[in-house]
XYZ file of C-alpha atoms in Angstrom:
302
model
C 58.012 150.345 52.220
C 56.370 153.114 54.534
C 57.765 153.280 58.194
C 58.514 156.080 60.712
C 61.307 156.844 63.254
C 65.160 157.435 63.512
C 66.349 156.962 60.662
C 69.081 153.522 60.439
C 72.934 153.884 61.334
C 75.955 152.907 59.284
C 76.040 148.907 60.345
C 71.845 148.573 59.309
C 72.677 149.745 56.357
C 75.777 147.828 55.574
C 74.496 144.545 57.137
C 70.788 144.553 56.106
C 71.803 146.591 52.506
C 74.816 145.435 50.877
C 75.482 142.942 53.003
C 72.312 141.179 51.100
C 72.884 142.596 47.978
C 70.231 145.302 48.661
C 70.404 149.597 47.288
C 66.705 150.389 48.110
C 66.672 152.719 51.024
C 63.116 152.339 51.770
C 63.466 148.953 52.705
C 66.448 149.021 54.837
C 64.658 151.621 56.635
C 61.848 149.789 56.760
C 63.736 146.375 58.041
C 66.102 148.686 60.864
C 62.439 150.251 62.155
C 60.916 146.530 62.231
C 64.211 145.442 64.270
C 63.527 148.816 66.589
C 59.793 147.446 67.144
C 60.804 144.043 68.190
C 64.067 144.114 69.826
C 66.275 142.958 67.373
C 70.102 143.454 66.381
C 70.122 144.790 62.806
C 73.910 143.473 62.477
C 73.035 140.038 63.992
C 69.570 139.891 62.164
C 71.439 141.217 58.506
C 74.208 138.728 59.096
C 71.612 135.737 59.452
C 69.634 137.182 56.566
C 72.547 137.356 54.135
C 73.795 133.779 55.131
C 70.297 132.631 54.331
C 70.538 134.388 50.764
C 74.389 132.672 50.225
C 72.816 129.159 51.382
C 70.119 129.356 48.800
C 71.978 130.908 46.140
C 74.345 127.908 46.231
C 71.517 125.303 46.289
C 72.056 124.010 49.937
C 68.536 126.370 51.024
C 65.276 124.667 49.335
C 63.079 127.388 48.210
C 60.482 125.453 49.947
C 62.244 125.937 53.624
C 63.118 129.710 52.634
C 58.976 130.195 51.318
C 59.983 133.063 48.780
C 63.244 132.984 45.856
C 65.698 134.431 48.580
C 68.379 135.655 46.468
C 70.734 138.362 46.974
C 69.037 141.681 46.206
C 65.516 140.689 47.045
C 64.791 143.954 49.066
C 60.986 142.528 49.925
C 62.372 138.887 51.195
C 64.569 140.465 53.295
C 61.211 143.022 54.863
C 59.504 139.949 55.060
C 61.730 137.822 56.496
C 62.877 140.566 59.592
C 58.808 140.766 60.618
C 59.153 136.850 60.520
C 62.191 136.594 62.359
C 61.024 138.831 65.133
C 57.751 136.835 65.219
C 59.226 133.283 65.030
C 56.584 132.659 62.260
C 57.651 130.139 59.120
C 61.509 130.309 58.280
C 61.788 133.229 60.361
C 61.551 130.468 63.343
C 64.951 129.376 62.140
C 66.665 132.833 61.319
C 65.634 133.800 64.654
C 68.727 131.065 65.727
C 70.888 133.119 64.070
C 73.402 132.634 61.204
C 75.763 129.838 62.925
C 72.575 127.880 63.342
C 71.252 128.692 60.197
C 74.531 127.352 58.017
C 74.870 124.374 60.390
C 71.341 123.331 60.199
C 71.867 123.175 56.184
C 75.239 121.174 56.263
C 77.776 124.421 55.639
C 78.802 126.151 59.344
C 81.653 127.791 56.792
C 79.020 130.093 54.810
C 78.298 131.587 58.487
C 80.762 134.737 59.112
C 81.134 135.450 61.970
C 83.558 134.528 65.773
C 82.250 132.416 68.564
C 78.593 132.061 66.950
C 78.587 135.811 66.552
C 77.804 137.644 63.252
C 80.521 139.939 62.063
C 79.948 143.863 61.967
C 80.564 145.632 58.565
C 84.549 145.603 58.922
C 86.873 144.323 56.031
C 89.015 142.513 58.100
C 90.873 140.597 55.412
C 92.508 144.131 55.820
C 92.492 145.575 59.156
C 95.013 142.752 60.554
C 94.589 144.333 64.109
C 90.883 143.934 64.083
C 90.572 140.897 62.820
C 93.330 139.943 65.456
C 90.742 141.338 68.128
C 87.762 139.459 66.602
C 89.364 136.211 66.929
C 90.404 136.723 70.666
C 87.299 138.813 72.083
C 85.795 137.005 74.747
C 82.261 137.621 73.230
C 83.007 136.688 69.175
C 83.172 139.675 66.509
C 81.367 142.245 68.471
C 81.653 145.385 67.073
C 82.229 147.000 70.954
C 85.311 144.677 71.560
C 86.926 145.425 68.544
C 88.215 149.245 68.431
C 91.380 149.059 66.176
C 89.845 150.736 63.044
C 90.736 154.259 63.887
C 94.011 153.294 64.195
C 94.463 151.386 61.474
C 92.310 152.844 58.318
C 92.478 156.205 58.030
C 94.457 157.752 54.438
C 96.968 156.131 52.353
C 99.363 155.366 55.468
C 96.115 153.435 56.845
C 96.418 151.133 54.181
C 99.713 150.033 55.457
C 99.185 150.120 58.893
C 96.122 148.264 58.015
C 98.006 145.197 56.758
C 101.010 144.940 59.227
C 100.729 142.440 61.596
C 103.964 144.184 63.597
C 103.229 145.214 66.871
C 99.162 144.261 66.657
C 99.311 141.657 68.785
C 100.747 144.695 72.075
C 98.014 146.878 70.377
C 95.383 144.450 70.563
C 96.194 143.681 74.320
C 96.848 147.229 75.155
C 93.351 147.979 73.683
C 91.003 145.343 74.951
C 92.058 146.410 78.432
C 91.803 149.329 78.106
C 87.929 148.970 76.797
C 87.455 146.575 79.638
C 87.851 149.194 82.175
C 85.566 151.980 80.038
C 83.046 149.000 80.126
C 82.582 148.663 84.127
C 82.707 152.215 84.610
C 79.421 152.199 82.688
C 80.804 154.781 80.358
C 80.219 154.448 76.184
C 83.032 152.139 74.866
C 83.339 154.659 72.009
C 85.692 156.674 74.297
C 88.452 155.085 73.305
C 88.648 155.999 70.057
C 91.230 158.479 71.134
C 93.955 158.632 73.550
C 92.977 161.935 75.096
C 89.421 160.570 75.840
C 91.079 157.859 78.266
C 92.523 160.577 80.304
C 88.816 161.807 80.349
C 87.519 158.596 81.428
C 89.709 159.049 84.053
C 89.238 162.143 85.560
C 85.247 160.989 85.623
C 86.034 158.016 87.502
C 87.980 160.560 90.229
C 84.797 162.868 90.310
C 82.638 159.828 90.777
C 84.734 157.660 93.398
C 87.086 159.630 94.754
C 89.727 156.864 94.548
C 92.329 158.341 91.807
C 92.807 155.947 89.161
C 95.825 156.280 87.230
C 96.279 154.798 83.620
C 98.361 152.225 84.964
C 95.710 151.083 87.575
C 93.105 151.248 84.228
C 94.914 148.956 82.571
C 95.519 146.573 85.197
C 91.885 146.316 86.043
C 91.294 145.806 82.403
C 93.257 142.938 82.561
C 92.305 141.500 85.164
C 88.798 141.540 84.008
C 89.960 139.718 80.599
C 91.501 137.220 82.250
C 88.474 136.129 84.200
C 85.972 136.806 81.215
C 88.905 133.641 79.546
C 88.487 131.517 82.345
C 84.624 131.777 82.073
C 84.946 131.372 78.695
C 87.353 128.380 78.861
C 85.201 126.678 82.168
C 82.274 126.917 79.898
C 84.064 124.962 76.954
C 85.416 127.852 74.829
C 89.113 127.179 73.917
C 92.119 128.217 72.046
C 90.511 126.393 68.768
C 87.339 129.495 69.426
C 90.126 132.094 68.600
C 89.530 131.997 65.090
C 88.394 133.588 61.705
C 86.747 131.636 59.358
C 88.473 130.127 56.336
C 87.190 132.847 54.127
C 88.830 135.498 55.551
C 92.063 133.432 56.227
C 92.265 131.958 52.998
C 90.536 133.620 50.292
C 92.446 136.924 49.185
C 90.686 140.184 48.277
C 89.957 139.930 44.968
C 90.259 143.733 43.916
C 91.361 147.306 45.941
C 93.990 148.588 47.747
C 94.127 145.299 49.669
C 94.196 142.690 47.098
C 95.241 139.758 47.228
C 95.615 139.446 51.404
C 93.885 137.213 53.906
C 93.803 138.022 57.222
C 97.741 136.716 58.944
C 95.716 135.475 62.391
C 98.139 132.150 62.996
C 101.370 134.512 62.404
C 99.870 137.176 65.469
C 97.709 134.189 67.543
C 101.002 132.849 69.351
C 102.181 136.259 70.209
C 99.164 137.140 72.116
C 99.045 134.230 74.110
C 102.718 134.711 74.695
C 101.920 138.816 75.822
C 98.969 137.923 77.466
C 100.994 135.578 79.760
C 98.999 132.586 79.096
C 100.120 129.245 77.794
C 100.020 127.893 73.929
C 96.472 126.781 74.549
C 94.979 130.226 75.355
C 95.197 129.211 79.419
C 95.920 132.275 82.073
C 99.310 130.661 83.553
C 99.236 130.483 87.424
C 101.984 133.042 87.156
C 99.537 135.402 85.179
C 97.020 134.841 87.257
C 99.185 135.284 90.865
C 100.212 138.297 89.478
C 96.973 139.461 88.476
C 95.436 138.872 92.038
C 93.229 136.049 90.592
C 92.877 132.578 92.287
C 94.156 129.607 90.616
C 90.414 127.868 89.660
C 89.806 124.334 90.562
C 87.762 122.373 87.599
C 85.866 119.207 88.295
């Protein structure tokens, strides 16, 4: 596997290494510089790969469809199958759907992991109850830049218990995605968050820009206001309370060995709290109230 360029970050090589079962360097380097070349997501394109290698290692992929043994660990299938995907040539016409595609188009949507048809970024979030709790209720599915809760969650010993309380996640989570939401429009990297202090920074950029003197109060209120129209988007466009979800493997299987055996991911215990903080109704729906409050018109659906 020869290739040149920067070299691949931490989610290429969890999604397109052990994600598919895969320790050779070369190749992972070789698949992230492929994904440079033709505009591809390494996360989205290693999630799609690795459901592939989970369909066909449980018999519901033909070896015939796949056109090579595409089992876990197969570091040249997975080479191959990138260049394909990127090209739309053979199977790679049908990985380039992505992984929700992929597992439906073989009879088994639940071997696709992933929220709202998006693949998940290398997070154990079995564990990190927050996270998970913001994967299930981003507005975009398990996107890596709307879920921001690892830093506070995951860090030492104590992170391991912080990690699995579901106590106070559900403020958190709210506190958090509106918080990102205003970082986002000010065109500034998301990753500024990742500390308090760096908000206050955000801050004082936005004053040197615009002149206007946002406070962390009016932050936050803009953030919310902008999640609240990104859900009724989301909900005019036939995304609904039943789209805030995990899938069954990561509510219902436990971890089978570590410092979090034995959990699942608590989602229905934290799900009604949102809503509830969030102002909207049991279905996930903005209330007028909410909505007043926020500034935003009451929409009229046909």
């Amino acid at each position: 596997f020869q290739s040149s360029g920067g070299g691949p970050e931490f989610e290429t090589v969890a999604k397109l290494g052990a994600n598919c079962g895969i320790d050779n360097l070369a190749a992972i380097v070789k698949a992230n510089h492929i994904c440079n070349e033709l505009g591809m997501d390494t996360m989205s394109v290693g999630g799609t790969i690795g459901c592939a290698m989970e369909l066909y290692e449980k018999g519901y992929l033909p070896e015939k469809d796949a056109g090579c043994k595409l089992h876990f660990g197969n570091a040249q299938a997975m080479v191959d199958l990138v260049e394909k995907t990127g090209m739309r040539c053979d199977f790679g016409d049908v990985l380039a759907e992505g992984g929700y595609r992929l597992a439906e188009k073989y009879g088994h949507p639940e071997v696709f992991m992933g929220v709202k048809k998006l693949d998940f970024p290398a997070h154990f979030v079995r564990a990190l109850q927050g996270m998970g709790l913001e994967f299930a209720t981003s507005t975009r599915g398990a996107c890596h830049l709307r879920a921001v809760m690892f830093s506070a969650e995951a860090f030492g010993r104590r992170g391991h218990d912080r990690a699995l309380a579901i106590e106070g996640k559900a403020a958190m989570c709210i506190e958090r995605q509106n918080d990102y939401a205003f970082i986002d429009v000010s065109g500034l990297c998301l990753r500024l968050i990742a500390e308090p202090t760096l908000m206050q920074y955000t801050l004082e950029l936005m004053q040197a820009a615009t002149g206007l003197g946002y406070t962390p109060r009016d932050a936050r209120l803009i953030g919310e206001r902008i999640w609240n129209m990104e859900r009724l988007f989301n909900l005019r466009a036939g995304i609904t309370a039943a789209d805030d979800s995990l899938p069954s493997r990561i509510t219902g299987e436990p971890v089978q060995e570590g410092w979090a055996k034995g959990n699942v991911h608590r989602l229905g215990e934290m799900l009604p709290e949102y809503y509830r903080l969030r102002g909207w109704d049991e279905n996930g729906v903005p209330t007028p109230e909410k909505l007043a409050e926020l500034g935003i018109a009451v929409p009229v659906w046909s």
